[in-house]
PDB file of C-alpha atoms and ligand atoms in Angstrom:
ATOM      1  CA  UNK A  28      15.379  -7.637   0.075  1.00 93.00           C
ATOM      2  CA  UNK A  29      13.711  -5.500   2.309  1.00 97.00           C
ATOM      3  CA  UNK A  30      11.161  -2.797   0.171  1.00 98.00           C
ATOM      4  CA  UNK A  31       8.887  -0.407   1.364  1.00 98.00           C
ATOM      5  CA  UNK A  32       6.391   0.724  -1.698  1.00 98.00           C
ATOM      6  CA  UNK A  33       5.563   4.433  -1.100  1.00 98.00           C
ATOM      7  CA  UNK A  34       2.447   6.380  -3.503  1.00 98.00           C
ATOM      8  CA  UNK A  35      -0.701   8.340  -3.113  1.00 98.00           C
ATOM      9  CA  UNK A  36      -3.736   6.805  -2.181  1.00 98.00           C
ATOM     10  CA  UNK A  37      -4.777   4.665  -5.658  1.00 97.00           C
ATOM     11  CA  UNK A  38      -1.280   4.885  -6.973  1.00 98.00           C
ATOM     12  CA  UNK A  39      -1.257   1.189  -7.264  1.00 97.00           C
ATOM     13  CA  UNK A  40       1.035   0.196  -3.736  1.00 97.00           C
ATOM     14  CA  UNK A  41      -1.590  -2.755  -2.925  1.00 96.00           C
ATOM     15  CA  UNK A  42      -1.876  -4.084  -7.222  1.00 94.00           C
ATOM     16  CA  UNK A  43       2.072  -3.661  -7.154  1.00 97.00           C
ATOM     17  CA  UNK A  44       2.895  -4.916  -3.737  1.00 97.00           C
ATOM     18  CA  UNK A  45       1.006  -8.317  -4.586  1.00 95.00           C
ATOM     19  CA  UNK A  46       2.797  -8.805  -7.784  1.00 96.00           C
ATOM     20  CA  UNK A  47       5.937  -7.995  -6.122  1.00 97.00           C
ATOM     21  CA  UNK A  48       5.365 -10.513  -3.347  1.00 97.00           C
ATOM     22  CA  UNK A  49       4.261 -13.362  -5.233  1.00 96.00           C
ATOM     23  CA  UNK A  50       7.324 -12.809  -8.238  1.00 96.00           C
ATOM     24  CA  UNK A  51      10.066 -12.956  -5.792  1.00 95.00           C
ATOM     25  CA  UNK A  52       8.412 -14.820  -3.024  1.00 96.00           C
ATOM     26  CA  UNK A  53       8.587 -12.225  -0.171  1.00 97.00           C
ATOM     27  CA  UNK A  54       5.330 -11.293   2.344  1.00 98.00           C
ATOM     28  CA  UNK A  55       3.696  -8.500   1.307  1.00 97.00           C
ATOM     29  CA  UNK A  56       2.535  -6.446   4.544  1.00 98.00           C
ATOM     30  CA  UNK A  57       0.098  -3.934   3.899  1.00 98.00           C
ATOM     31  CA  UNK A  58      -0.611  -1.836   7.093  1.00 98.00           C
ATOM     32  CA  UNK A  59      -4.405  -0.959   5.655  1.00 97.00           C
ATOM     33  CA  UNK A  60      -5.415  -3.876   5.431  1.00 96.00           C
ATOM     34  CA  UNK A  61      -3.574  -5.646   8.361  1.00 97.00           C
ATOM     35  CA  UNK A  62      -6.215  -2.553   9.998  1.00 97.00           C
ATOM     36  CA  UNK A  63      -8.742  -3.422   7.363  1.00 95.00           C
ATOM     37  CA  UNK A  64      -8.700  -7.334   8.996  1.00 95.00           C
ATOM     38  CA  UNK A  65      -9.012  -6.356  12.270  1.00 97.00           C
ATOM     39  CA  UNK A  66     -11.662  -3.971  11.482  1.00 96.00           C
ATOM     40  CA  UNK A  67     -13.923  -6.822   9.611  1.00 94.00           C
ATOM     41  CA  UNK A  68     -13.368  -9.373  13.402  1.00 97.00           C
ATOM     42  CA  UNK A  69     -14.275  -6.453  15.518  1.00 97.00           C
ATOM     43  CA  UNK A  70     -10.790  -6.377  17.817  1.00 98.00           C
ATOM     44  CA  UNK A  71     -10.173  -3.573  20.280  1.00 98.00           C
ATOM     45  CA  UNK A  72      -7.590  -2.431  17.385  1.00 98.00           C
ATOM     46  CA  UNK A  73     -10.108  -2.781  14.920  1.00 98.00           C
ATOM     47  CA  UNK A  74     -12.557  -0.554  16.800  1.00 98.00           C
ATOM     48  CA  UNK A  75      -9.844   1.971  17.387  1.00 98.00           C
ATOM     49  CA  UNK A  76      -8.601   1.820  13.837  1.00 98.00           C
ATOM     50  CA  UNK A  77     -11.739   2.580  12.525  1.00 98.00           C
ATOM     51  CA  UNK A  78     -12.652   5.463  13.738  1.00 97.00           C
ATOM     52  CA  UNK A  79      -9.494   6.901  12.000  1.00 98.00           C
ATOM     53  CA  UNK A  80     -10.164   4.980   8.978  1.00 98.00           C
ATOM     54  CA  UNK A  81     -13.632   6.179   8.130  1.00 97.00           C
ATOM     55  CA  UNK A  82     -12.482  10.136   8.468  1.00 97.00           C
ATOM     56  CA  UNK A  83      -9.215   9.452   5.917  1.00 97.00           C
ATOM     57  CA  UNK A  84      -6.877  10.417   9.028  1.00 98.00           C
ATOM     58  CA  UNK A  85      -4.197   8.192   9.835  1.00 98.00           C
ATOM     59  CA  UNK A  86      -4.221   6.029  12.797  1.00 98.00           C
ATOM     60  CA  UNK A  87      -1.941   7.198  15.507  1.00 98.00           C
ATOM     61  CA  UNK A  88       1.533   6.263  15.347  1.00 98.00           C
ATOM     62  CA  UNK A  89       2.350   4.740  18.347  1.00 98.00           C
ATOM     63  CA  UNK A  90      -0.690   2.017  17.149  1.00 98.00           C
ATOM     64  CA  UNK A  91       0.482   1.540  13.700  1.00 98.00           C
ATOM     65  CA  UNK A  92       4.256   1.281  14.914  1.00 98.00           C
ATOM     66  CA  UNK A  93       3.557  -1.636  17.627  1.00 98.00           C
ATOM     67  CA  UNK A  94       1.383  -3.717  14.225  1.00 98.00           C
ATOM     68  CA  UNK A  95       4.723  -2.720  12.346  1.00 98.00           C
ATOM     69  CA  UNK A  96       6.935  -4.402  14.998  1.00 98.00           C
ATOM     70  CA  UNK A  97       5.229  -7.601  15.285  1.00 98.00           C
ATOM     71  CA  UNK A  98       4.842  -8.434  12.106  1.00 98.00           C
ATOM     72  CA  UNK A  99       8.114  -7.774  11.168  1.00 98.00           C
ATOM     73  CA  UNK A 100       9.168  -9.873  13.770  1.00 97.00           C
ATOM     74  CA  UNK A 101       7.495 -13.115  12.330  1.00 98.00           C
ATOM     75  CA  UNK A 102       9.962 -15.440  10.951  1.00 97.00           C
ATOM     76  CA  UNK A 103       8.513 -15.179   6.999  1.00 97.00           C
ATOM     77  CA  UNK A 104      10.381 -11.684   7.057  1.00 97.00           C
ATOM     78  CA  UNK A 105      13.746 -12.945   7.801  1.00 95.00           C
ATOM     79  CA  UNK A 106      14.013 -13.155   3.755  1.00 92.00           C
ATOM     80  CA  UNK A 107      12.650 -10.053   3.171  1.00 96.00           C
ATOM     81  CA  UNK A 108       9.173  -8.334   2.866  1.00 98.00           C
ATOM     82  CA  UNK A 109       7.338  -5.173   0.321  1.00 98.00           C
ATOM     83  CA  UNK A 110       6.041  -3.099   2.795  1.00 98.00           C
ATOM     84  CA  UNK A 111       3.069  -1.067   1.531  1.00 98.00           C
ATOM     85  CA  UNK A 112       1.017   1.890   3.235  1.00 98.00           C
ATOM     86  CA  UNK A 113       3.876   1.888   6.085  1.00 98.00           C
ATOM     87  CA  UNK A 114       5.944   4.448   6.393  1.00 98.00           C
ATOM     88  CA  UNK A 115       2.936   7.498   6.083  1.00 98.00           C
ATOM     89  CA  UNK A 116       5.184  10.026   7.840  1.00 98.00           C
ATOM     90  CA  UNK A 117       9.206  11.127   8.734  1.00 98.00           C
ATOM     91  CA  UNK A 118       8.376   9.604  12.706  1.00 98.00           C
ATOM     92  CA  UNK A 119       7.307   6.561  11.058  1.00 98.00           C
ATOM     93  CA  UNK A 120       9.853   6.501   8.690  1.00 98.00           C
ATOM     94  CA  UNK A 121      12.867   7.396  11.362  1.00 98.00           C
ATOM     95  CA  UNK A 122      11.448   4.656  13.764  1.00 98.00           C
ATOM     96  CA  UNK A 123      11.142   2.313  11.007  1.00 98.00           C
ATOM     97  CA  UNK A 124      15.447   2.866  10.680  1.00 97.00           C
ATOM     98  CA  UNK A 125      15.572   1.665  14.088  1.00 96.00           C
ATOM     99  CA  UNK A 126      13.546  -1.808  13.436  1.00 95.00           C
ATOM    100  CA  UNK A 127      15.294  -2.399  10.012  1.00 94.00           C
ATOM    101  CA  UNK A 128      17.529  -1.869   7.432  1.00 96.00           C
ATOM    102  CA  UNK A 129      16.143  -1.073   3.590  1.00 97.00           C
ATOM    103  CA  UNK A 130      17.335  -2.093   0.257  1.00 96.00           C
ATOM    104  CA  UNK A 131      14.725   0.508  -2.162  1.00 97.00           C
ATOM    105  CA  UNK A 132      11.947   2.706  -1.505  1.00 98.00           C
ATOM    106  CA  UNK A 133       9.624   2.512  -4.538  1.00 98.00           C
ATOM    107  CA  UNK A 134       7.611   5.984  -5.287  1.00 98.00           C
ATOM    108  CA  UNK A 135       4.516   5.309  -7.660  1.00 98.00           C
ATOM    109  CA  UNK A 136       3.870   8.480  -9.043  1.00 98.00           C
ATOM    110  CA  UNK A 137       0.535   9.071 -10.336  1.00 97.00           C
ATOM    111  CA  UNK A 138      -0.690  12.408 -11.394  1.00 96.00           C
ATOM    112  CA  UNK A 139      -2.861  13.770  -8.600  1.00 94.00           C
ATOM    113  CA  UNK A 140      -5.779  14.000 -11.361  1.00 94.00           C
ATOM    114  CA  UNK A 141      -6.085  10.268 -11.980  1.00 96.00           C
ATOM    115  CA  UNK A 142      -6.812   9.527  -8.264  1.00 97.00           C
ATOM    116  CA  UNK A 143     -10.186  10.549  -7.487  1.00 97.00           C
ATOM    117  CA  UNK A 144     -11.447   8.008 -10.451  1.00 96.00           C
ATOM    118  CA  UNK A 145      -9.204   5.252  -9.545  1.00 96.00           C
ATOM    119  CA  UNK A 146     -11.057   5.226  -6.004  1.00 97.00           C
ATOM    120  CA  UNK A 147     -14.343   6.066  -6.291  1.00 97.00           C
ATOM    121  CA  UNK A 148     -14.721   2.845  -8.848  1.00 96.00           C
ATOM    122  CA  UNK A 149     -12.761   0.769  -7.083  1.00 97.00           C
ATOM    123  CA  UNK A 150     -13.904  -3.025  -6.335  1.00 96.00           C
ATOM    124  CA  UNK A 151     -12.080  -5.606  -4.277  1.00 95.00           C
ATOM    125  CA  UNK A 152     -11.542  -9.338  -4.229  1.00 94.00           C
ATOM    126  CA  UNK A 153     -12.501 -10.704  -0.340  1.00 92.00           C
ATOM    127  CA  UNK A 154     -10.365 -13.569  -1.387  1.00 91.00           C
ATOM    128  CA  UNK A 155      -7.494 -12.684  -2.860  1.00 90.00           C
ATOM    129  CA  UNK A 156      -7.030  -9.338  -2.591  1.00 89.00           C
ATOM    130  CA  UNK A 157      -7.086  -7.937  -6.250  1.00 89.00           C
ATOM    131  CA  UNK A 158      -8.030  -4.853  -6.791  1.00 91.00           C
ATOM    132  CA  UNK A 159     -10.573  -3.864 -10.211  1.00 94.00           C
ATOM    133  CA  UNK A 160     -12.155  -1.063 -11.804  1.00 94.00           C
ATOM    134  CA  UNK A 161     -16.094  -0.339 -12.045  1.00 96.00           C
ATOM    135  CA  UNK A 162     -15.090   0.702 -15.582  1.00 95.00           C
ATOM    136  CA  UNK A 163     -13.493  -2.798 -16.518  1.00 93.00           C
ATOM    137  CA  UNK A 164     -16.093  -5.298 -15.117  1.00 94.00           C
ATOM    138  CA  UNK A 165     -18.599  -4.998 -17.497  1.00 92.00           C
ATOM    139  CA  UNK A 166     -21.104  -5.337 -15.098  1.00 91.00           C
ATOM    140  CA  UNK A 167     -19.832  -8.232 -13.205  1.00 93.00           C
ATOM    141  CA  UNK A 168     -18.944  -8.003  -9.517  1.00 94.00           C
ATOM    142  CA  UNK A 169     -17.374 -11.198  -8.933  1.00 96.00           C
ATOM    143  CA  UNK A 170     -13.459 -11.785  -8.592  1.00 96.00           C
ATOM    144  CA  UNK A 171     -11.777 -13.108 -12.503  1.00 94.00           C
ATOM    145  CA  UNK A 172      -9.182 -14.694 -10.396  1.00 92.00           C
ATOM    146  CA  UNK A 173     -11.298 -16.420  -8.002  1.00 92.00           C
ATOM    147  CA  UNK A 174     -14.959 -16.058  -8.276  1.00 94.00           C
ATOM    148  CA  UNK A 175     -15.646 -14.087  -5.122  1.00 96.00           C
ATOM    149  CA  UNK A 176     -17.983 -11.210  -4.943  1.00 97.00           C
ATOM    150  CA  UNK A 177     -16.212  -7.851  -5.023  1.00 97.00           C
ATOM    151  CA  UNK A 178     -16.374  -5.103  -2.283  1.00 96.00           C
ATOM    152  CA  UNK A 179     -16.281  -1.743  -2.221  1.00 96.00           C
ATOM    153  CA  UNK A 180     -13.974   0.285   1.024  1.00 96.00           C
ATOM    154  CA  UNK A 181     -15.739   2.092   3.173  1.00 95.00           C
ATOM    155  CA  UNK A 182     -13.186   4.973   2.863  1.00 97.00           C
ATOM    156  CA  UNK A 183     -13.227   4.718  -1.073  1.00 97.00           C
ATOM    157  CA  UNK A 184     -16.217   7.568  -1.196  1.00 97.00           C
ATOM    158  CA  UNK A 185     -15.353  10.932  -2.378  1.00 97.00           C
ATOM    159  CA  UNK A 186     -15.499  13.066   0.830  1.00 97.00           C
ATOM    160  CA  UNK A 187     -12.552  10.654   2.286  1.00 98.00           C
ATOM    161  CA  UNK A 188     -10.454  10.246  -0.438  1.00 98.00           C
ATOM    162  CA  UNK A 189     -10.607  13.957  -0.601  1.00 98.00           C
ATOM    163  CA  UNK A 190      -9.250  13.760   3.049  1.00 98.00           C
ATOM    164  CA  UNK A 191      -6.821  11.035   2.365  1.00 98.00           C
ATOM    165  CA  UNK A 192      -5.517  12.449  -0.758  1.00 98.00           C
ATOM    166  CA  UNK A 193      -5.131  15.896   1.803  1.00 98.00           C
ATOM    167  CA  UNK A 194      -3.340  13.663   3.853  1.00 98.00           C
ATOM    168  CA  UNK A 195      -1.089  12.183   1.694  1.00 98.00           C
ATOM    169  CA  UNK A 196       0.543  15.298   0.420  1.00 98.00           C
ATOM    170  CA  UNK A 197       0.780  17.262   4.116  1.00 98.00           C
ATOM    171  CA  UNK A 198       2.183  13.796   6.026  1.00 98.00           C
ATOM    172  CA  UNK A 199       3.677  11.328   3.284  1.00 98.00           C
ATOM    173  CA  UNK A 200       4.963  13.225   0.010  1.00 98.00           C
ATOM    174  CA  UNK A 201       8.174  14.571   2.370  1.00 98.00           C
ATOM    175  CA  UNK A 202       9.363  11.152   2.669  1.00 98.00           C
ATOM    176  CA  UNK A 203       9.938  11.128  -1.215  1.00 98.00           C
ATOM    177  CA  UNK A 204      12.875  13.716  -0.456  1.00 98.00           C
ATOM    178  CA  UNK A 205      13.607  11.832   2.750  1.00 98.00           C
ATOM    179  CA  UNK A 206      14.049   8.384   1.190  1.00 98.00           C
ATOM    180  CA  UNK A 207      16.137  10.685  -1.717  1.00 98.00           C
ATOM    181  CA  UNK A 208      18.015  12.054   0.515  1.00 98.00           C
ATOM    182  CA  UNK A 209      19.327   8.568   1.743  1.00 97.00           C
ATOM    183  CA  UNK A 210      20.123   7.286  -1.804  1.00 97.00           C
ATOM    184  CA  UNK A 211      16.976   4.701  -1.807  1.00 97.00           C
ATOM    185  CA  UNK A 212      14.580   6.220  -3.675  1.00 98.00           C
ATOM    186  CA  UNK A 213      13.292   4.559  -7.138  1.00 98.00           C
ATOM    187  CA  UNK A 214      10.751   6.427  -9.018  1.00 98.00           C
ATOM    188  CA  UNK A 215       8.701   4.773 -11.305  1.00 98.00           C
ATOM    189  CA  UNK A 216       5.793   6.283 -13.283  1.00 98.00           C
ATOM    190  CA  UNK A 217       2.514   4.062 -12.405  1.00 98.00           C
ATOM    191  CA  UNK A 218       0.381   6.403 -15.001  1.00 98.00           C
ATOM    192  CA  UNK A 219       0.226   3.082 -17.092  1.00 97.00           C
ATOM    193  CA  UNK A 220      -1.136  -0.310 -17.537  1.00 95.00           C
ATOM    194  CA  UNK A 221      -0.601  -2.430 -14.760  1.00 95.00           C
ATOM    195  CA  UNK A 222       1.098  -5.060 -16.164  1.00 97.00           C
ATOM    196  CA  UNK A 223       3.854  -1.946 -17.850  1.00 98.00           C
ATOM    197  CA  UNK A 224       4.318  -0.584 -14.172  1.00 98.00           C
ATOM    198  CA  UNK A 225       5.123  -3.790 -12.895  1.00 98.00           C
ATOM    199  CA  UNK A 226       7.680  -4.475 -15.890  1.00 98.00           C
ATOM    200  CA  UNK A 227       9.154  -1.624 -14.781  1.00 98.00           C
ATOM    201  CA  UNK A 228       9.225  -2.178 -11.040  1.00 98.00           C
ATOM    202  CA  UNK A 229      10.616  -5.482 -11.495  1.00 97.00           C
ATOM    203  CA  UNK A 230      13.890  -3.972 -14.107  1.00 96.00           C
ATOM    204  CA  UNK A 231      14.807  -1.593 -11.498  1.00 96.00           C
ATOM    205  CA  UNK A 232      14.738  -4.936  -8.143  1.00 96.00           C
ATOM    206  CA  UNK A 233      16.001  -7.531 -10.473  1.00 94.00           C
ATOM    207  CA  UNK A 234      19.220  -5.354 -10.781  1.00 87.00           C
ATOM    208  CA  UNK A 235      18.904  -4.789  -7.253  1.00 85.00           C
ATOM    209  CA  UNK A 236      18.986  -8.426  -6.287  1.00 75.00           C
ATOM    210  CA  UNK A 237      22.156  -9.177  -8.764  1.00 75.00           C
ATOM    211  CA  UNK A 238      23.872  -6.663  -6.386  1.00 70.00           C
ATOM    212  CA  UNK A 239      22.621  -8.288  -3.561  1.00 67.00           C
TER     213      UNK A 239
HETATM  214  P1  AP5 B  21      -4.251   1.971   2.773  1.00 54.11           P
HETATM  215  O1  AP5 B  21      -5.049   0.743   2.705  1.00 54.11           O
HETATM  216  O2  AP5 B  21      -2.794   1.896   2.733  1.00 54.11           O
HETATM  217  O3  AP5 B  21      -4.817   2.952   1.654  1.00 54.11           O
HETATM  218  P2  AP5 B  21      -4.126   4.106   0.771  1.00 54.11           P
HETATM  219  O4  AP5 B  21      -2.734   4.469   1.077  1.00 54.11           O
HETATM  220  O5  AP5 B  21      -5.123   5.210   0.784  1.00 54.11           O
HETATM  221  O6  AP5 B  21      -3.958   3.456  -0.584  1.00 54.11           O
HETATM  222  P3  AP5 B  21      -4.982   2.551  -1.340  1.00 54.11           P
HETATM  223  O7  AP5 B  21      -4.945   1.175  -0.786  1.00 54.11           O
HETATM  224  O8  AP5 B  21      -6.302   3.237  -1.410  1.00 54.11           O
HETATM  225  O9  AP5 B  21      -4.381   2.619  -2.820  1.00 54.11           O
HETATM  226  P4  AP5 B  21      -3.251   1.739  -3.492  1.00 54.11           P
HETATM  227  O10 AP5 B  21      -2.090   2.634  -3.792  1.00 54.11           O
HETATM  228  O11 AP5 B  21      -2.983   0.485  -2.750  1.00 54.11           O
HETATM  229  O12 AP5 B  21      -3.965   1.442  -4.868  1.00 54.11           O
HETATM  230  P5  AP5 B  21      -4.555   0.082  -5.491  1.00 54.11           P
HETATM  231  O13 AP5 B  21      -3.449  -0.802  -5.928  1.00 54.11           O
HETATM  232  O14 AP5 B  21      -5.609  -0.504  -4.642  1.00 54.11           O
HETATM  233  O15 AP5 B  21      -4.650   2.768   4.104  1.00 54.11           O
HETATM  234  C1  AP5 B  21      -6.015   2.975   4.435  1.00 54.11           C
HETATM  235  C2  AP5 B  21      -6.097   3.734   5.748  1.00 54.11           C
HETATM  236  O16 AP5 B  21      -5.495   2.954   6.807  1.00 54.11           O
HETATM  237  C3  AP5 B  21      -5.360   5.081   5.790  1.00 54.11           C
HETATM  238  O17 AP5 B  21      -6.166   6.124   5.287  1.00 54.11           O
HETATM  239  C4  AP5 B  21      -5.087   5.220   7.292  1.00 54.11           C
HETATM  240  O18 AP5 B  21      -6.245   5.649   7.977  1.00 54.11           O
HETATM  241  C5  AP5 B  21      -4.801   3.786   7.732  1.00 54.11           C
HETATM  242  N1  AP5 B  21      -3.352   3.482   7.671  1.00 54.11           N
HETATM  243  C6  AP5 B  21      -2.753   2.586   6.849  1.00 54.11           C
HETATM  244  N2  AP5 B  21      -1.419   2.594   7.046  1.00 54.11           N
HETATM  245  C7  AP5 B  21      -1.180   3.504   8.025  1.00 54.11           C
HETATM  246  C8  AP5 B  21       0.011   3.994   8.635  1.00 54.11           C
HETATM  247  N3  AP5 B  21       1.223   3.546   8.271  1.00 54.11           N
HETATM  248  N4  AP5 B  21      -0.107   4.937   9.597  1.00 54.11           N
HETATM  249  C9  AP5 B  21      -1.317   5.399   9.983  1.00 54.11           C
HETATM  250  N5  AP5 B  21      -2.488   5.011   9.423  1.00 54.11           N
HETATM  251  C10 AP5 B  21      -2.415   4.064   8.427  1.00 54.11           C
HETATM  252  O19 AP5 B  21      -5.234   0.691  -6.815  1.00 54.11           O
HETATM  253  C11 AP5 B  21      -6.293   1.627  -6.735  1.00 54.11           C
HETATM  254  C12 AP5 B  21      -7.247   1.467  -7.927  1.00 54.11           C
HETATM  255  O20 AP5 B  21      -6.544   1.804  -9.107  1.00 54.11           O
HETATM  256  C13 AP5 B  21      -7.776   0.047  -8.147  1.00 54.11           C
HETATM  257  O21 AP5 B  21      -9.070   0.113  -8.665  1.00 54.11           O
HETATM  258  C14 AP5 B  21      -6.805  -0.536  -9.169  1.00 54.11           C
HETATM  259  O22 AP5 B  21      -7.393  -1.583  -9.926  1.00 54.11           O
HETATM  260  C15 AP5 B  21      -6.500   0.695  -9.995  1.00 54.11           C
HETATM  261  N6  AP5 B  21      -5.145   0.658 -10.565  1.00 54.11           N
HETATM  262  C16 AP5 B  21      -3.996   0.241  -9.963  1.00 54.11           C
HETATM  263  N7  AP5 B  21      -2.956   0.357 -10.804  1.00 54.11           N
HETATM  264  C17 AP5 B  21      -3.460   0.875 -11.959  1.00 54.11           C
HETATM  265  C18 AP5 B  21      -2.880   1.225 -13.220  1.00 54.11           C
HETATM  266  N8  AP5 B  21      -1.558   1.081 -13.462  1.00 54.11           N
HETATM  267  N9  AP5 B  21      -3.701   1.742 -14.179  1.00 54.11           N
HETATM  268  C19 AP5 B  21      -5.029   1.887 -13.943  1.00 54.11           C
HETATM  269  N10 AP5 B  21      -5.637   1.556 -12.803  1.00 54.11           N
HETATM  270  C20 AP5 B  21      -4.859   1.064 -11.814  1.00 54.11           C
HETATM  271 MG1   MG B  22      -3.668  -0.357  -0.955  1.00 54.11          MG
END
């Protein structure tokens, strides 16, 4: 199954995405932080990346589509992959139909409101990836999962999620009528628990795999 997980910034893609990947055994290819990794080992692409990064903009097509490519190409995807933070745009999205056919487009909808808050308290796992809340650590900073001390993203302050958010609805919200618009689209309302939006995420692909 080949799924691309579409959503605002903080709608839950990445917390989804993982889940999705490790339930049905699929990479999960995240274009931020593919950018995010080659940010922290200081690579030409890193370098470039970041300057687009740290302003909320999004890195220039042409860049992002060559990352896109390779990966894609590496034999782990032949069985499928969740593809989160990629497509961002319709020339993404159209050049993505040329690499690769799709299965389901997944739309996390979260109202616009909820974003700022999800962001600006977010903490990361190094190590694994997870994603937590200020709010729900109870003054820990280290990883539940695997002990690690948790990070904060550079582009989690407010004056770039303002930009990103920005971003998000002039560049990414069309492809929700796009992907519509080509029968693929599977809305799912991530305005609740984690564990409930994955419940749901995994009803709508587990009747997508029977058919498969
Ligand atoms: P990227 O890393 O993709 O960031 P984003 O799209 O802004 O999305 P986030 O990762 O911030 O949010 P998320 O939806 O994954 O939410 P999460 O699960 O972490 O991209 C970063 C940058 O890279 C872009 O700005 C751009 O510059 C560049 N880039 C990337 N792809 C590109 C592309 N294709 N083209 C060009 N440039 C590109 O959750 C967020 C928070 O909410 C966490 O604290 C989490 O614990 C919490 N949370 C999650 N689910 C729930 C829930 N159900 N209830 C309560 N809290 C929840
Ligand atoms: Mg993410």
């Amino acid at each position: 199954m080949n799924i691309v997980i579409l959503g605002a910034p903080g709608a839950g893609k990445g917390t989804q995405a993982k889940r999705i990947a490790e339930h049905y055994g699929i990479p999960h290819i995240s274009t931020g932080d593919i950018f995010r990794k080659q940010i922290s080992e200081r690579t030409p692409l890193g370098v470039l990346a970041q300057s687009y990064i740290d302003r909320g903009n999004l890195v220039p097509d042409d860049v992002t589509l060559e990352v896109v490519r390779n990966r894609l190409a590496e034999p782990d995807c032949k069985e499928g992959y969740i593809l989160d933070g990629f497509p961002r745009n319709v020339f993404q999205a159209e050049a993505l139909g040329g690499i690769t056919a799709l299965d389901a487009v997944i739309d996390i909808h979260v109202p616009v409101s909820r974003l700022m808050a999800r962001l600006t308290g977010r903490r990361v796992c190094p190590g694994c990836g997870e994603s937590y809340h200020v709010d729900t650590l109870e003054g820990k900073n280290t990883c539940a999962k695997c002990g690690e001390n948790l990070y904060r993203r550079a582009d989690d302050n407010e004056a770039t999620v303002a930009e990103r958010l920005s971003v998000y609805a002039s560049q990414t919200e069309p492809l929700i009528g796009f992907y519509n618009s080509l029968g693929l689209l599977k809305t799912i309302d991530g305005d609740k628990d984690k564990e409930s939006v994955f419940a749901k995420i995994r009803s709508v692909l587990d009747g997508l795999y029977d058919n498969h």
